[in-house]
Amino acid sequence: MMKGIERPRKRLFVALLLLSFCCMAFLAYAVWRVSYLGLMEINEYLPAILGLVFAAAVFLLGLGIVSLVGAIAGMPLFGFLQRQTYALINVLFPMAVMIGRVFGFRRRKIERSFIEVSNQIIHQRHIRVPADKLLVVTPHCLQLATCPHKITRDPHNCKHCGGCDIGALVDLADEMGFHFFIVTGGTLARQTVKKIRPKAVLAIACERDLTSGIQDVYPLPAVGVLNIRPNGPCFNTHVDVEQVRSEIEKFLIKKDE
């Protein structure tokens, strides 16, 4: 049995988000403090106005952090915080990566944690879409490198030889009715999203591509499934098809709904 990807720990990204929040709060205070005297010379009310704006921004960020921690703990997200929490993890991601490097965490490990947290937030929102409004994309490295059949334009060109997981995903798409495309890079993936105009996306890729893809399609809800790389990156990769099915079922509108 093929060994899958080690399940990431969500608490790593949450901890880095908390540190990012503290840094942003300190930066906001520092900017307000440095500009205080200059603003006073312009108008005596300007320091108070700027202070209120910064305080409101810090408060909203803090509320998002609290909501995120609650969601990770399994608590339901309040409706008015759902989009805010999803936005927060995308906005603060670059700072979280920088802080992670300071503490010696590899970017790939942080990206895995980010994907896990992002997936949970999406599922906490209980988003349901019709099958024809769900787009599933996967990189071409999932295809066997020696395969002569071109499947990036039409996955149904796959001959179902069993040498890779493309055939199983094509069958899954035919069974469940979602759009399925194989892309050669981020540009083609974005073009596919623009063409199909889905209401939700499920992507299969490595940590780097999933992270950038989730951020590129924001605010469109996107869930990521990590590929399996027994031969190294970008060559004869695999995916847990049952995990893909499970993630898709969480998105699709059920018959009794």
XYZ file of N, CA and C in Angstrom:
771
model
N 0.848 -1.207 0.000
C 0.000 0.000 0.000
C 0.878 1.250 0.000
N 0.522 2.210 -0.866
C 1.333 3.403 -0.997
C 1.205 4.292 0.226
N 2.324 4.770 0.664
C 2.337 5.654 1.831
C 1.902 7.049 1.433
N 0.970 7.637 2.177
C 0.455 8.965 1.865
C 1.262 10.057 2.527
N 0.725 11.268 2.427
C 1.362 12.428 3.019
C 1.092 12.457 4.521
N 2.112 12.775 5.278
C 1.946 12.896 6.724
C 0.931 13.993 7.038
N -0.023 13.686 7.883
C -1.066 14.651 8.198
C -0.473 15.846 8.952
N -0.693 17.058 8.428
C -0.082 18.234 9.049
C -0.783 18.634 10.340
N -0.082 19.420 11.142
C -0.649 19.911 12.392
C -1.162 21.328 12.207
N -2.448 21.494 12.458
C -3.058 22.806 12.259
C -2.514 23.838 13.243
N -2.093 23.377 14.418
C -1.688 24.322 15.441
C -0.441 25.116 15.067
N 0.377 24.595 14.147
C 1.560 25.337 13.714
C 1.146 26.630 13.032
N 0.242 26.530 12.065
C -0.177 27.738 11.354
C -0.948 28.675 12.269
N -1.762 28.128 13.164
C -2.502 28.964 14.107
C -1.534 29.740 14.998
N -0.484 29.070 15.482
C 0.507 29.746 16.329
C 1.208 30.858 15.559
N 1.547 30.606 14.301
C 2.193 31.631 13.486
C 1.242 32.786 13.191
N -0.043 32.480 13.043
C -1.030 33.546 12.858
C -1.112 34.437 14.095
N -1.078 33.819 15.263
C -1.116 34.599 16.505
C 0.096 35.514 16.610
N 1.266 35.008 16.259
C 2.463 35.832 16.273
C 2.368 36.949 15.229
N 1.794 36.641 14.064
C 1.609 37.653 13.027
C 0.669 38.748 13.507
N -0.380 38.341 14.208
C -1.331 39.315 14.748
C -0.647 40.237 15.752
N 0.175 39.665 16.615
C 0.896 40.482 17.602
C 1.832 41.472 16.913
N 2.497 41.020 15.853
C 3.410 41.899 15.111
C 2.642 43.046 14.449
N 1.489 42.732 13.869
C 0.701 43.771 13.214
C 0.140 44.763 14.223
N -0.276 44.265 15.387
C -0.788 45.157 16.433
C 0.316 46.099 16.923
N 1.511 45.545 17.115
C 2.647 46.379 17.549
C 3.014 47.395 16.473
N 2.994 46.966 15.204
C 3.322 47.871 14.106
C 2.317 49.014 14.025
N 1.035 48.697 14.205
C -0.002 49.733 14.171
C 0.217 50.743 15.294
N 0.554 50.242 16.481
C 0.810 51.146 17.600
C 2.039 52.008 17.331
N 3.092 51.396 16.763
C 4.324 52.137 16.487
C 4.080 53.251 15.475
N 3.319 52.952 14.426
C 2.996 53.969 13.413
C 2.201 55.104 14.039
N 1.216 54.735 14.868
C 0.394 55.773 15.523
C 1.246 56.635 16.451
N 2.144 55.989 17.187
C 2.973 56.724 18.148
C 3.935 57.672 17.445
N 4.569 57.207 16.382
C 5.539 58.028 15.651
C 4.861 59.213 14.973
N 3.651 59.001 14.470
C 2.952 60.069 13.739
C 2.139 60.985 14.645
N 2.104 60.699 15.939
C 1.230 61.438 16.863
C 1.483 62.945 16.822
N 2.734 63.350 17.027
C 3.039 64.776 17.109
C 2.768 65.493 15.786
N 3.116 64.837 14.687
C 2.860 65.443 13.377
C 1.386 65.629 13.114
N 0.589 64.651 13.507
C -0.861 64.760 13.314
C -1.454 65.842 14.208
N -0.908 65.986 15.402
C -1.391 67.029 16.317
C -1.186 68.421 15.741
N -0.087 68.606 15.013
C 0.165 69.910 14.417
C -0.823 70.233 13.307
N -1.320 69.179 12.658
C -2.303 69.396 11.589
C -3.686 69.641 12.168
N -4.085 68.741 13.081
C -5.413 68.866 13.706
C -5.390 68.061 14.996
N -5.917 68.632 16.060
C -5.842 67.979 17.358
C -6.649 66.679 17.433
N -7.610 66.521 16.505
C -8.446 65.314 16.524
C -7.870 64.166 15.684
N -6.904 64.471 14.818
C -6.369 63.441 13.927
C -5.738 62.255 14.656
N -4.941 62.457 15.716
C -4.388 61.300 16.425
C -5.463 60.365 16.963
N -6.539 60.948 17.497
C -7.624 60.127 18.030
C -8.328 59.352 16.919
N -8.534 60.015 15.770
C -9.204 59.356 14.643
C -8.368 58.192 14.121
N -7.050 58.462 13.926
C -6.169 57.403 13.446
C -6.083 56.265 14.466
N -6.052 56.617 15.740
C -6.008 55.605 16.789
C -7.246 54.716 16.770
N -8.401 55.323 16.548
C -9.643 54.552 16.483
C -9.664 53.616 15.272
N -9.149 54.127 14.139
C -9.101 53.294 12.929
C -8.191 52.088 13.158
N -7.011 52.334 13.709
C -6.081 51.236 13.986
C -6.654 50.273 15.016
N -7.287 50.820 16.047
C -7.868 49.974 17.097
C -8.977 49.087 16.534
N -9.796 49.666 15.643
C -10.874 48.891 15.031
C -10.304 47.761 14.171
N -9.233 48.071 13.407
C -8.620 47.053 12.554
C -8.019 45.927 13.398
N -7.335 46.301 14.480
C -6.734 45.294 15.367
C -7.826 44.458 16.033
N -8.910 45.099 16.415
C -10.019 44.377 17.050
C -10.625 43.353 16.096
N -10.835 43.753 14.835
C -11.413 42.832 13.855
C -10.471 41.667 13.577
N -9.172 41.964 13.497
C -8.198 40.890 13.317
C -8.215 39.930 14.509
N -8.277 40.507 15.709
C -8.333 39.680 16.916
C -9.573 38.819 16.951
N -10.698 39.397 16.506
C -11.952 38.638 16.462
C -11.836 37.470 15.481
N -11.154 37.730 14.354
C -10.943 36.672 13.377
C -10.070 35.558 13.934
N -9.045 35.937 14.693
C -8.165 34.938 15.314
C -8.950 34.070 16.295
N -9.763 34.714 17.118
C -10.590 33.976 18.085
C -11.534 33.022 17.360
N -12.142 33.523 16.266
C -13.050 32.693 15.482
C -12.315 31.502 14.870
N -11.093 31.754 14.390
C -10.304 30.692 13.786
C -9.958 29.613 14.803
N -9.491 30.029 15.979
C -9.141 29.062 17.023
C -10.374 28.251 17.426
N -11.526 28.941 17.516
C -12.763 28.242 17.840
C -13.139 27.216 16.786
N -12.935 27.587 15.499
C -13.258 26.664 14.411
C -12.356 25.435 14.453
N -11.060 25.651 14.735
C -10.122 24.532 14.832
C -10.525 23.599 15.968
N -11.095 24.181 17.031
C -11.524 23.384 18.182
C -12.862 22.691 17.933
N -13.461 22.965 16.764
C -14.711 22.306 16.417
C -15.960 23.115 16.697
N -15.787 24.364 17.133
C -16.950 25.216 17.395
C -17.472 25.786 16.075
N -18.794 25.973 15.946
C -19.345 26.511 14.702
C -18.956 27.971 14.511
N -18.762 28.346 13.241
C -18.442 29.729 12.916
C -19.723 30.559 12.845
N -19.712 31.740 13.455
C -20.835 32.654 13.304
C -20.873 33.162 11.872
N -22.084 33.355 11.349
C -22.242 33.748 9.955
C -21.445 34.975 9.575
N -21.459 36.006 10.418
C -20.775 37.250 10.072
C -19.259 37.139 10.172
N -18.756 36.028 10.736
C -17.313 35.841 10.858
C -16.749 34.853 9.838
N -17.622 34.193 9.077
C -17.160 33.150 8.178
C -16.203 33.689 7.116
N -16.626 34.698 6.394
C -15.781 35.277 5.353
C -14.566 35.962 5.953
N -14.752 36.611 7.092
C -13.649 37.319 7.738
C -12.540 36.346 8.134
N -12.928 35.201 8.688
C -11.935 34.215 9.116
C -11.197 33.631 7.926
N -11.923 33.348 6.840
C -11.298 32.809 5.634
C -10.341 33.833 5.023
N -10.736 35.111 5.062
C -9.879 36.172 4.542
C -8.622 36.318 5.390
N -8.790 36.165 6.699
C -7.679 36.368 7.631
C -6.519 35.428 7.353
N -6.812 34.151 7.142
C -5.731 33.186 6.951
C -4.993 33.436 5.640
N -5.681 34.022 4.656
C -5.029 34.347 3.392
C -4.198 35.616 3.493
N -4.711 36.621 4.198
C -4.012 37.903 4.326
C -2.742 37.763 5.153
N -2.815 37.007 6.240
C -1.679 36.906 7.153
C -0.698 35.791 6.791
N -0.998 35.015 5.746
C -0.118 33.907 5.386
C 1.323 34.334 5.110
N 1.561 35.382 4.284
C 2.962 35.760 4.004
C 3.747 36.107 5.266
N 3.112 36.817 6.203
C 3.795 37.168 7.442
C 4.045 35.921 8.292
N 3.097 34.992 8.273
C 3.264 33.751 9.029
C 4.464 32.960 8.503
N 4.664 32.963 7.183
C 5.807 32.266 6.589
C 7.119 32.912 7.028
N 7.159 34.246 7.024
C 8.378 34.949 7.437
C 8.725 34.661 8.895
N 7.708 34.690 9.744
C 7.947 34.399 11.160
C 8.358 32.949 11.346
N 7.750 32.061 10.567
C 8.102 30.640 10.645
C 9.563 30.397 10.307
N 10.064 31.123 9.317
C 11.474 30.976 8.945
C 12.401 31.400 10.091
N 11.993 32.452 10.792
C 12.799 32.924 11.928
C 12.947 31.815 12.964
N 11.882 31.034 13.155
C 11.890 29.962 14.150
C 12.337 28.619 13.571
N 12.785 28.627 12.323
C 13.366 27.428 11.739
C 12.388 26.448 11.111
N 11.141 26.869 10.856
C 10.169 25.975 10.215
C 10.292 26.079 8.700
N 10.308 24.938 8.025
C 10.388 24.931 6.573
C 9.070 25.418 5.976
N 9.166 26.101 4.837
C 7.981 26.647 4.190
C 6.958 25.550 3.869
N 7.452 24.375 3.424
C 6.538 23.290 3.058
C 5.698 22.852 4.260
N 6.312 22.806 5.431
C 5.578 22.396 6.629
C 4.508 23.433 6.977
N 4.842 24.705 6.824
C 3.871 25.769 7.094
C 2.736 25.710 6.081
N 3.071 25.447 4.809
C 2.045 25.363 3.764
C 1.088 24.204 4.031
N 1.610 23.077 4.485
C 0.729 21.948 4.816
C -0.252 22.323 5.912
N 0.258 23.006 6.923
C -0.599 23.425 8.033
C -1.634 24.432 7.550
N -1.207 25.349 6.671
C -2.127 26.343 6.099
C -3.261 25.662 5.337
N -2.915 24.674 4.511
C -3.930 23.970 3.718
C -4.925 23.258 4.616
N -4.424 22.627 5.665
C -5.301 21.914 6.605
C -6.260 22.875 7.304
N -5.728 24.025 7.730
C -6.568 25.026 8.398
C -7.595 25.591 7.418
N -7.138 25.933 6.213
C -8.042 26.481 5.201
C -9.161 25.504 4.872
N -8.822 24.212 4.705
C -9.844 23.204 4.420
C -10.889 23.132 5.530
N -10.412 23.183 6.775
C -11.358 23.079 7.892
C -12.287 24.291 7.943
N -11.746 25.474 7.673
C -12.581 26.680 7.678
C -13.651 26.589 6.598
N -13.260 26.099 5.408
C -14.232 25.941 4.324
C -15.337 24.966 4.724
N -14.953 23.842 5.321
C -15.955 22.850 5.714
C -16.841 23.376 6.850
N -16.267 24.213 7.707
C -17.056 24.798 8.787
C -18.136 25.739 8.254
N -17.930 26.252 7.043
C -18.927 27.136 6.428
C -20.080 26.358 5.806
N -19.948 25.023 5.732
C -20.998 24.140 5.203
C -21.461 24.581 3.813
N -20.497 24.846 2.947
C -20.805 25.259 1.576
C -21.278 24.050 0.776
N -22.405 24.193 0.106
C -22.949 23.127 -0.724
C -23.225 23.684 -2.126
N -22.783 22.967 -3.152
C -22.978 23.415 -4.528
C -23.460 22.247 -5.372
N -24.178 22.520 -6.487
C -24.521 21.440 -7.417
C -23.256 20.873 -8.039
N -23.303 19.638 -8.473
C -22.120 18.978 -9.038
C -21.565 19.749 -10.231
N -22.454 20.345 -11.053
C -21.971 21.049 -12.238
C -21.392 22.428 -11.920
N -21.379 22.801 -10.634
C -20.758 24.050 -10.206
C -19.487 23.794 -9.393
N -19.037 22.534 -9.392
C -17.797 22.180 -8.703
C -16.724 21.855 -9.737
N -15.569 22.465 -9.588
C -14.444 22.221 -10.473
C -13.344 21.483 -9.715
N -12.867 20.377 -10.277
C -11.744 19.631 -9.718
C -10.585 19.734 -10.706
N -9.445 20.222 -10.231
C -8.260 20.357 -11.097
C -7.094 19.591 -10.495
N -6.263 19.052 -11.365
C -5.097 18.304 -10.919
C -3.941 18.583 -11.864
N -2.696 18.512 -11.413
C -1.552 18.761 -12.297
C -1.293 17.581 -13.226
N -0.626 17.865 -14.355
C -0.370 16.813 -15.345
C 0.612 15.763 -14.845
N 1.344 16.075 -13.749
C 2.304 15.087 -13.237
C 1.608 13.875 -12.631
N 0.291 13.928 -12.504
C -0.452 12.766 -12.017
C -0.525 11.677 -13.107
N -0.333 12.121 -14.355
C -0.325 11.171 -15.468
C 1.016 10.446 -15.529
N 0.988 9.173 -15.883
C 2.215 8.405 -16.033
C 3.098 9.067 -17.083
N 4.362 9.284 -16.746
C 5.268 10.043 -17.622
C 5.425 9.413 -18.999
N 5.319 8.089 -19.096
C 5.509 7.397 -20.375
C 4.211 7.274 -21.179
N 3.121 7.810 -20.662
C 1.826 7.696 -21.355
C 1.828 8.565 -22.616
N 1.436 8.026 -23.764
C 1.454 8.800 -25.016
C 0.188 9.622 -25.251
N -0.816 9.480 -24.419
C -2.109 10.108 -24.674
C -2.189 11.502 -24.036
N -2.633 12.477 -24.822
C -2.728 13.857 -24.358
C -4.056 14.057 -23.628
N -3.974 14.361 -22.349
C -5.196 14.463 -21.540
C -5.424 15.859 -20.970
N -4.523 16.806 -21.267
C -4.702 18.149 -20.706
C -5.863 18.891 -21.369
N -6.200 18.550 -22.591
C -7.343 19.170 -23.257
C -8.636 18.403 -22.965
N -8.511 17.086 -22.881
C -9.695 16.261 -22.616
C -9.284 15.040 -21.797
N -9.637 15.020 -20.487
C -9.264 13.871 -19.641
C -9.814 12.545 -20.140
N -10.881 12.607 -20.949
C -11.473 11.365 -21.446
C -10.610 10.691 -22.508
N -9.500 11.325 -22.895
C -8.536 10.648 -23.767
C -7.778 9.557 -23.007
N -7.916 9.553 -21.684
C -7.300 8.505 -20.868
C -7.870 7.145 -21.264
N -6.985 6.150 -21.392
C -7.389 4.802 -21.818
C -7.643 3.854 -20.640
N -7.581 4.368 -19.419
C -7.877 3.568 -18.228
C -7.014 2.313 -18.130
N -5.706 2.496 -18.372
C -4.808 1.345 -18.294
C -4.464 0.992 -16.850
N -4.722 1.913 -15.916
C -4.424 1.660 -14.513
C -3.017 2.038 -14.098
N -2.247 2.610 -15.040
C -0.885 2.987 -14.720
C -0.775 4.218 -13.836
N -1.840 5.017 -13.788
C -1.878 6.202 -12.918
C -3.302 6.373 -12.403
N -3.546 7.467 -11.698
C -4.858 7.677 -11.065
C -5.819 8.492 -11.919
N -5.401 8.904 -13.121
C -6.265 9.734 -13.968
C -7.561 9.008 -14.308
N -7.451 7.740 -14.682
C -8.643 6.976 -15.054
C -9.662 6.921 -13.927
N -9.191 6.718 -12.706
C -10.096 6.649 -11.557
C -10.778 8.000 -11.330
N -10.052 9.097 -11.546
C -10.642 10.434 -11.373
C -11.641 10.742 -12.482
N -11.353 10.308 -13.703
C -12.307 10.478 -14.803
C -13.601 9.730 -14.492
N -13.467 8.499 -14.018
C -14.653 7.717 -13.644
C -15.432 8.396 -12.528
N -14.704 8.978 -11.572
C -15.356 9.672 -10.462
C -16.115 10.885 -10.965
N -15.525 11.624 -11.908
C -16.189 12.795 -12.486
C -17.452 12.390 -13.239
N -17.372 11.296 -13.999
C -18.546 10.818 -14.741
C -19.640 10.349 -13.789
N -19.223 9.738 -12.689
C -20.190 9.223 -11.709
C -20.893 10.350 -10.949
N -20.124 11.368 -10.519
C -20.666 12.395 -9.642
C -21.089 13.663 -10.378
N -20.562 13.874 -11.592
C -21.037 14.986 -12.412
C -20.290 16.292 -12.282
N -19.131 16.324 -11.635
C -18.382 17.570 -11.501
C -17.451 17.772 -12.699
N -16.987 19.011 -12.875
C -16.023 19.314 -13.938
C -14.634 18.847 -13.498
N -13.928 18.186 -14.397
C -12.590 17.687 -14.075
C -11.622 18.077 -15.174
N -10.530 18.756 -14.795
C -9.529 19.183 -15.764
C -8.125 18.901 -15.240
N -7.229 18.609 -16.161
C -5.809 18.424 -15.851
C -5.073 19.623 -16.421
N -4.296 20.303 -15.603
C -3.643 21.548 -16.028
C -2.126 21.403 -15.951
N -1.457 22.220 -16.751
C 0.006 22.162 -16.815
C 0.675 23.225 -15.961
N -0.111 24.059 -15.298
C 0.473 25.101 -14.456
C -0.585 26.042 -13.920
N -0.130 27.018 -13.111
C -1.055 27.940 -12.469
C -1.826 28.800 -13.438
N -1.185 29.202 -14.558
C -1.858 30.061 -15.539
C -3.046 29.346 -16.161
N -2.845 28.091 -16.568
C -3.932 27.316 -17.163
C -5.015 27.026 -16.130
N -4.615 26.832 -14.877
C -5.602 26.589 -13.811
C -6.501 27.809 -13.639
N -5.889 29.008 -13.632
C -6.688 30.234 -13.489
C -7.600 30.436 -14.694
N -7.115 30.111 -15.888
C -7.942 30.231 -17.088
C -9.121 29.265 -17.034
N -8.879 28.082 -16.494
C -9.943 27.084 -16.384
C -11.015 27.558 -15.409
N -10.600 28.128 -14.285
C -11.552 28.669 -13.310
C -12.377 29.781 -13.943
N -11.715 30.651 -14.700
C -12.412 31.761 -15.360
C -13.411 31.251 -16.394
N -13.050 30.182 -17.106
C -13.914 29.629 -18.142
C -15.115 28.898 -17.552
N -14.882 28.067 -16.542
C -15.958 27.246 -15.970
C -16.851 28.061 -15.042
N -16.268 29.058 -14.347
C -16.988 29.898 -13.377
C -17.700 29.033 -12.319
N -16.938 28.194 -11.620
C -17.548 27.331 -10.599
C -17.892 28.116 -9.337
N -18.630 27.477 -8.453
C -18.926 28.072 -7.156
C -18.010 27.517 -6.065
N -17.260 26.474 -6.402
C -16.295 25.894 -5.468
C -15.254 25.122 -6.273
N -14.069 24.991 -5.683
C -12.959 24.318 -6.368
C -12.321 23.297 -5.431
N -11.964 22.148 -5.984
C -11.125 21.191 -5.271
C -9.880 20.990 -6.121
N -8.718 21.226 -5.516
C -7.463 21.114 -6.254
C -6.601 20.007 -5.673
N -5.930 19.285 -6.559
C -4.964 18.254 -6.172
C -3.593 18.741 -6.626
N -2.663 18.876 -5.707
C -1.339 19.388 -6.070
C -0.386 19.256 -4.890
N 0.810 19.807 -5.065
C 1.789 19.860 -3.986
C 1.497 21.059 -3.084
N 2.236 21.185 -2.004
C 1.988 22.246 -1.026
C 2.055 23.639 -1.653
N 3.130 23.889 -2.424
C 3.322 25.215 -2.999
C 2.183 25.600 -3.931
N 1.808 24.684 -4.846
C 0.769 25.002 -5.819
C -0.602 25.120 -5.169
N -0.870 24.301 -4.163
C -2.161 24.402 -3.476
C -2.277 25.730 -2.732
N -1.202 26.116 -2.058
C -1.227 27.361 -1.294
C -1.462 28.555 -2.208
N -0.696 28.639 -3.295
C -0.859 29.757 -4.219
C -2.219 29.704 -4.910
N -2.684 28.490 -5.225
C -3.973 28.349 -5.889
C -5.131 28.784 -5.010
N -5.110 28.391 -3.746
C -6.168 28.787 -2.806
C -6.229 30.299 -2.693
N -5.062 30.947 -2.666
C -5.013 32.392 -2.554
C -5.396 33.072 -3.864
N -5.046 32.464 -4.999
C -5.368 33.054 -6.300
C -6.871 33.109 -6.556
N -7.595 32.051 -6.153
C -9.036 32.005 -6.457
C -9.889 32.657 -5.377
N -9.262 33.092 -4.263
C -10.018 33.762 -3.206
C -10.773 34.952 -3.797
N -12.069 35.179 -3.427
C -12.826 34.555 -2.328
C -13.597 33.286 -2.704
N -13.334 32.719 -3.883
C -13.967 31.461 -4.246
C -13.502 30.373 -3.279
N -14.415 29.628 -2.666
C -14.002 28.586 -1.713
C -13.251 27.461 -2.414
N -12.080 27.130 -1.885
C -11.249 26.095 -2.507
C -10.683 25.166 -1.437
N -10.769 23.870 -1.694
C -10.220 22.851 -0.797
C -9.058 22.177 -1.511
N -7.994 21.897 -0.770
C -6.824 21.273 -1.361
C -6.600 19.852 -0.866
N -6.200 18.981 -1.784
C -5.806 17.605 -1.449
C -4.360 17.433 -1.905
N -3.479 17.109 -0.994
C -2.065 16.939 -1.330
C -1.835 15.675 -2.160
N -1.007 15.816 -3.190
C -0.663 14.625 -3.951
C 0.406 13.808 -3.220
N 0.609 12.603 -3.688
C 1.580 11.687 -3.087
C 2.742 11.565 -4.066
N 3.970 11.714 -3.555
C 5.124 11.834 -4.452
C 6.182 10.748 -4.160
N 5.900 9.502 -4.498
C 6.874 8.435 -4.226
C 8.124 8.542 -5.088
N 8.029 9.266 -6.215
C 9.161 9.412 -7.127
C 9.736 10.819 -7.115
N 9.402 11.596 -6.088
C 9.858 12.977 -6.029
C 8.817 13.918 -6.619
N 9.082 15.220 -6.569
C 8.102 16.195 -7.042
C 7.933 16.183 -8.561
N 6.701 16.405 -8.993
C 6.379 16.631 -10.411
C 6.701 15.449 -11.327
N 6.699 14.235 -10.788
C 6.979 13.074 -11.636
C 6.229 11.848 -11.126
N 5.311 11.352 -11.954
C 4.532 10.152 -11.615
C 3.967 10.221 -10.194
N 3.256 11.300 -9.932
C 2.640 11.457 -8.613
C 1.328 10.683 -8.547
N 0.794 10.580 -7.337
C -0.461 9.862 -7.115
C -1.352 10.679 -6.192
N -2.576 10.207 -6.022
C -3.493 10.839 -5.084
C -4.383 9.759 -4.489
N -4.805 9.994 -3.257
C -5.742 9.094 -2.606
C -7.140 9.395 -3.165
N -7.602 8.561 -4.074
C -8.876 8.811 -4.759
C -10.043 8.805 -3.777
N -9.975 7.964 -2.763
C -11.060 7.932 -1.780
C -11.091 9.212 -0.950
N -9.934 9.801 -0.695
C -9.902 11.090 -0.008
C -10.528 12.172 -0.890
N -10.237 12.119 -2.187
C -10.840 13.069 -3.128
C -12.355 12.920 -3.120
N -12.836 11.677 -3.178
C -14.283 11.433 -3.138
C -14.897 12.008 -1.853
N -14.241 11.766 -0.732
C -14.752 12.251 0.550
C -14.853 13.777 0.570
N -13.826 14.451 0.058
C -13.837 15.919 0.034
C -14.931 16.442 -0.894
N -15.123 15.775 -2.020
C -16.159 16.192 -2.973
C -17.544 16.031 -2.365
N -17.766 14.929 -1.671
C -19.072 14.686 -1.048
C -19.419 15.754 -0.021
N -18.407 16.346 0.606
C -18.655 17.421 1.572
C -19.139 18.687 0.891
N -18.808 18.832 -0.386
C -19.191 20.027 -1.158
C -20.564 19.910 -1.813
N -20.906 18.713 -2.275
C -22.082 18.564 -3.129
C -23.391 18.617 -2.347
N -24.383 19.205 -2.987
C -25.734 19.256 -2.418
C -26.278 17.836 -2.372
N -26.755 17.438 -1.211
C -27.308 16.097 -1.064
C -28.746 16.077 -1.575
N -29.205 14.901 -1.964
C -30.539 14.774 -2.551
C -31.650 15.200 -1.592
N -31.415 15.031 -0.277
C -32.465 15.364 0.683
C -32.388 16.819 1.127
N -31.470 17.629 0.544
C -31.334 19.027 0.927
C -32.150 19.925 -0.001
